[in-house]
Amino acid sequence: MSSYIVGHLPEDQGPVTSIYKEVRKVPFSFTSKKNEAESAAEGSYVYVIVKEKEGRKNIFKLAYSYKCTECFRKAGGKWLGKFDYKNTVEYEKDGELKLLDPPLAITDSDFISWYKTKALGMRVIPTEYESVLKAMLV
């Protein structure tokens, strides 16, 4: 089963740590990619990344991961006025949440190169790069 990566957009939700209270209750993420959102909801792990600026340099950080079991399309609109799908965890299911507070900088240069060259939105993580993220959660 594939795992997925999705970016947290502070301009839409504020700093990632500001949503941690909600995430601790029921982990979630947003995307507009239908195929990825629906596939992730079949029990895949979703890794949420946040991009921060330090001077002129972009720093990518791992904020949290969870096991996704549900995908919703908002009736009559978009999530946060922008996203078509919300991935989350079914009621009373274990989302296997791993939350980093504060988020940890990703230092693997191969991972960063791969991540920077991919289109925005949710996407499948190659196995070798998922292992980089898993190691950060131990």
PDB file of C-alpha atoms in Angstrom:
ATOM      1  CA  MET A   1       0.000   0.000   0.000  1.00  0.00           C
ATOM      2  CA  SER A   2       1.305   3.443  -0.898  1.00  0.00           C
ATOM      3  CA  SER A   3       1.874   6.275   1.550  1.00  0.00           C
ATOM      4  CA  TYR A   4       1.187   9.903   0.740  1.00  0.00           C
ATOM      5  CA  ILE A   5       2.664  13.287   1.468  1.00  0.00           C
ATOM      6  CA  VAL A   6       0.769  16.556   1.633  1.00  0.00           C
ATOM      7  CA  GLY A   7       1.824  20.080   2.509  1.00  0.00           C
ATOM      8  CA  HIS A   8       0.291  22.173   5.273  1.00  0.00           C
ATOM      9  CA  LEU A   9      -0.355  25.689   3.962  1.00  0.00           C
ATOM     10  CA  PRO A  10       0.064  28.248   6.776  1.00  0.00           C
ATOM     11  CA  GLU A  11      -1.552  30.961   4.643  1.00  0.00           C
ATOM     12  CA  ASP A  12      -4.806  28.937   4.735  1.00  0.00           C
ATOM     13  CA  GLN A  13      -4.722  27.465   8.244  1.00  0.00           C
ATOM     14  CA  GLY A  14      -2.147  29.431  10.209  1.00  0.00           C
ATOM     15  CA  PRO A  15       0.964  27.823  11.712  1.00  0.00           C
ATOM     16  CA  VAL A  16       0.744  24.032  11.777  1.00  0.00           C
ATOM     17  CA  THR A  17       1.098  23.976  15.560  1.00  0.00           C
ATOM     18  CA  SER A  18      -2.080  26.083  15.840  1.00  0.00           C
ATOM     19  CA  ILE A  19      -4.161  23.130  14.556  1.00  0.00           C
ATOM     20  CA  TYR A  20      -2.492  20.498  16.767  1.00  0.00           C
ATOM     21  CA  LYS A  21      -5.364  20.552  19.285  1.00  0.00           C
ATOM     22  CA  GLU A  22      -7.775  19.498  16.499  1.00  0.00           C
ATOM     23  CA  VAL A  23      -5.270  17.067  14.968  1.00  0.00           C
ATOM     24  CA  ARG A  24      -4.814  15.310  18.327  1.00  0.00           C
ATOM     25  CA  LYS A  25      -8.573  14.651  18.448  1.00  0.00           C
ATOM     26  CA  VAL A  26      -8.922  13.482  14.838  1.00  0.00           C
ATOM     27  CA  PRO A  27      -5.988  13.760  12.397  1.00  0.00           C
ATOM     28  CA  PHE A  28      -6.760  15.318   9.011  1.00  0.00           C
ATOM     29  CA  SER A  29      -5.344  16.899   5.871  1.00  0.00           C
ATOM     30  CA  PHE A  30      -6.743  18.622   2.783  1.00  0.00           C
ATOM     31  CA  THR A  31      -6.186  18.204  -0.956  1.00  0.00           C
ATOM     32  CA  SER A  32      -7.929  18.736  -4.281  1.00  0.00           C
ATOM     33  CA  LYS A  33      -6.494  15.605  -5.884  1.00  0.00           C
ATOM     34  CA  LYS A  34      -9.389  13.142  -6.146  1.00  0.00           C
ATOM     35  CA  ASN A  35      -7.473   9.934  -6.954  1.00  0.00           C
ATOM     36  CA  GLU A  36      -4.868  10.497  -4.254  1.00  0.00           C
ATOM     37  CA  ALA A  37      -7.463  11.486  -1.642  1.00  0.00           C
ATOM     38  CA  GLU A  38      -9.592   8.409  -2.312  1.00  0.00           C
ATOM     39  CA  SER A  39      -6.621   6.029  -2.458  1.00  0.00           C
ATOM     40  CA  ALA A  40      -5.143   7.412   0.768  1.00  0.00           C
ATOM     41  CA  ALA A  41      -8.453   6.708   2.545  1.00  0.00           C
ATOM     42  CA  GLU A  42      -7.945   2.974   2.007  1.00  0.00           C
ATOM     43  CA  GLY A  43      -5.648   2.785   5.051  1.00  0.00           C
ATOM     44  CA  SER A  44      -2.547   4.589   3.808  1.00  0.00           C
ATOM     45  CA  TYR A  45      -0.241   6.682   5.932  1.00  0.00           C
ATOM     46  CA  VAL A  46      -0.316  10.412   5.250  1.00  0.00           C
ATOM     47  CA  TYR A  47       2.689  12.582   6.146  1.00  0.00           C
ATOM     48  CA  VAL A  48       2.055  16.294   6.600  1.00  0.00           C
ATOM     49  CA  ILE A  49       4.932  18.609   5.707  1.00  0.00           C
ATOM     50  CA  VAL A  50       5.226  22.322   6.369  1.00  0.00           C
ATOM     51  CA  LYS A  51       7.515  24.718   4.500  1.00  0.00           C
ATOM     52  CA  GLU A  52       9.049  27.520   6.552  1.00  0.00           C
ATOM     53  CA  LYS A  53      11.327  30.368   5.557  1.00  0.00           C
ATOM     54  CA  GLU A  54      14.573  30.952   7.422  1.00  0.00           C
ATOM     55  CA  GLY A  55      16.069  34.023   5.829  1.00  0.00           C
ATOM     56  CA  ARG A  56      15.893  33.315   2.113  1.00  0.00           C
ATOM     57  CA  LYS A  57      16.107  29.566   2.558  1.00  0.00           C
ATOM     58  CA  ASN A  58      13.108  27.207   2.497  1.00  0.00           C
ATOM     59  CA  ILE A  59      13.126  24.635   5.294  1.00  0.00           C
ATOM     60  CA  PHE A  60      10.858  21.596   5.012  1.00  0.00           C
ATOM     61  CA  LYS A  61       9.620  20.106   8.273  1.00  0.00           C
ATOM     62  CA  LEU A  62       7.675  16.999   9.197  1.00  0.00           C
ATOM     63  CA  ALA A  63       4.701  18.000  11.349  1.00  0.00           C
ATOM     64  CA  TYR A  64       2.707  14.777  11.769  1.00  0.00           C
ATOM     65  CA  SER A  65       1.589  11.533  10.187  1.00  0.00           C
ATOM     66  CA  TYR A  66      -1.532   9.427  10.538  1.00  0.00           C
ATOM     67  CA  LYS A  67      -3.265   6.379   9.086  1.00  0.00           C
ATOM     68  CA  CYS A  68      -6.033   7.663   6.825  1.00  0.00           C
ATOM     69  CA  THR A  69      -9.295   5.740   6.629  1.00  0.00           C
ATOM     70  CA  GLU A  70     -11.791   8.297   5.356  1.00  0.00           C
ATOM     71  CA  CYS A  71     -12.188  10.894   2.619  1.00  0.00           C
ATOM     72  CA  PHE A  72     -14.878  13.568   2.500  1.00  0.00           C
ATOM     73  CA  ARG A  73     -15.960  15.953  -0.217  1.00  0.00           C
ATOM     74  CA  LYS A  74     -17.585  19.041   1.281  1.00  0.00           C
ATOM     75  CA  ALA A  75     -21.233  19.440   0.356  1.00  0.00           C
ATOM     76  CA  GLY A  76     -21.854  22.754  -1.355  1.00  0.00           C
ATOM     77  CA  GLY A  77     -18.370  24.154  -1.392  1.00  0.00           C
ATOM     78  CA  LYS A  78     -14.719  23.616  -0.616  1.00  0.00           C
ATOM     79  CA  TRP A  79     -12.789  23.004   2.580  1.00  0.00           C
ATOM     80  CA  LEU A  80     -11.202  26.288   3.683  1.00  0.00           C
ATOM     81  CA  GLY A  81     -12.695  27.742   0.494  1.00  0.00           C
ATOM     82  CA  LYS A  82      -9.965  26.023  -1.521  1.00  0.00           C
ATOM     83  CA  PHE A  83      -9.758  22.223  -1.180  1.00  0.00           C
ATOM     84  CA  ASP A  84     -12.098  19.583  -2.602  1.00  0.00           C
ATOM     85  CA  TYR A  85     -11.250  16.754  -0.186  1.00  0.00           C
ATOM     86  CA  LYS A  86     -10.571  16.244   3.497  1.00  0.00           C
ATOM     87  CA  ASN A  87      -8.748  13.077   4.486  1.00  0.00           C
ATOM     88  CA  THR A  88      -9.178  11.924   8.057  1.00  0.00           C
ATOM     89  CA  VAL A  89      -9.802   8.915  10.313  1.00  0.00           C
ATOM     90  CA  GLU A  90     -13.117   7.091  10.702  1.00  0.00           C
ATOM     91  CA  TYR A  91     -14.967   7.606  13.975  1.00  0.00           C
ATOM     92  CA  GLU A  92     -13.498   5.511  16.807  1.00  0.00           C
ATOM     93  CA  LYS A  93     -10.702   4.124  14.623  1.00  0.00           C
ATOM     94  CA  ASP A  94      -7.054   4.424  15.640  1.00  0.00           C
ATOM     95  CA  GLY A  95      -5.401   6.973  13.374  1.00  0.00           C
ATOM     96  CA  GLU A  96      -1.923   6.013  14.644  1.00  0.00           C
ATOM     97  CA  LEU A  97      -1.110   9.710  14.982  1.00  0.00           C
ATOM     98  CA  LYS A  98       2.572  10.627  15.272  1.00  0.00           C
ATOM     99  CA  LEU A  99       2.842  14.332  16.014  1.00  0.00           C
ATOM    100  CA  LEU A 100       6.076  16.341  16.232  1.00  0.00           C
ATOM    101  CA  ASP A 101       5.824  19.443  18.412  1.00  0.00           C
ATOM    102  CA  PRO A 102       7.656  21.413  17.231  1.00  0.00           C
ATOM    103  CA  PRO A 103       7.877  20.058  13.664  1.00  0.00           C
ATOM    104  CA  LEU A 104      11.289  18.565  12.810  1.00  0.00           C
ATOM    105  CA  ALA A 105      13.438  19.819   9.943  1.00  0.00           C
ATOM    106  CA  ILE A 106      13.980  17.277   7.181  1.00  0.00           C
ATOM    107  CA  THR A 107      17.703  17.212   6.476  1.00  0.00           C
ATOM    108  CA  ASP A 108      17.991  14.406   3.918  1.00  0.00           C
ATOM    109  CA  SER A 109      19.156  16.180   0.747  1.00  0.00           C
ATOM    110  CA  ASP A 110      17.806  13.486  -1.610  1.00  0.00           C
ATOM    111  CA  PHE A 111      14.360  13.745  -0.025  1.00  0.00           C
ATOM    112  CA  ILE A 112      14.396  17.548  -0.261  1.00  0.00           C
ATOM    113  CA  SER A 113      15.438  17.432  -3.933  1.00  0.00           C
ATOM    114  CA  TRP A 114      12.631  14.979  -4.714  1.00  0.00           C
ATOM    115  CA  TYR A 115      10.022  16.972  -2.765  1.00  0.00           C
ATOM    116  CA  LYS A 116      10.923  20.305  -4.394  1.00  0.00           C
ATOM    117  CA  THR A 117      10.553  18.906  -7.919  1.00  0.00           C
ATOM    118  CA  LYS A 118       7.064  17.479  -7.453  1.00  0.00           C
ATOM    119  CA  ALA A 119       3.782  19.222  -8.217  1.00  0.00           C
ATOM    120  CA  LEU A 120       1.889  20.748  -5.331  1.00  0.00           C
ATOM    121  CA  GLY A 121      -0.785  18.746  -3.560  1.00  0.00           C
ATOM    122  CA  MET A 122      -1.029  15.239  -2.196  1.00  0.00           C
ATOM    123  CA  ARG A 123       1.182  12.653  -3.857  1.00  0.00           C
ATOM    124  CA  VAL A 124       2.584   9.144  -3.390  1.00  0.00           C
ATOM    125  CA  ILE A 125       5.896   8.921  -1.522  1.00  0.00           C
ATOM    126  CA  PRO A 126       8.516   6.579  -2.971  1.00  0.00           C
ATOM    127  CA  THR A 127       9.479   3.900  -0.416  1.00  0.00           C
ATOM    128  CA  GLU A 128      13.042   5.174  -0.006  1.00  0.00           C
ATOM    129  CA  TYR A 129      11.791   8.626   0.995  1.00  0.00           C
ATOM    130  CA  GLU A 130       9.096   7.302   3.284  1.00  0.00           C
ATOM    131  CA  SER A 131      11.832   5.570   5.288  1.00  0.00           C
ATOM    132  CA  VAL A 132      13.441   9.004   5.867  1.00  0.00           C
ATOM    133  CA  LEU A 133      10.191  10.288   7.383  1.00  0.00           C
ATOM    134  CA  LYS A 134       9.528   7.117   9.403  1.00  0.00           C
ATOM    135  CA  ALA A 135      12.992   7.383  10.974  1.00  0.00           C
ATOM    136  CA  MET A 136      12.159  10.906  12.162  1.00  0.00           C
ATOM    137  CA  LEU A 137       9.093   9.632  14.040  1.00  0.00           C
ATOM    138  CA  VAL A 138      10.950   7.085  16.192  1.00  0.00           C
TER     139      VAL A 138
END
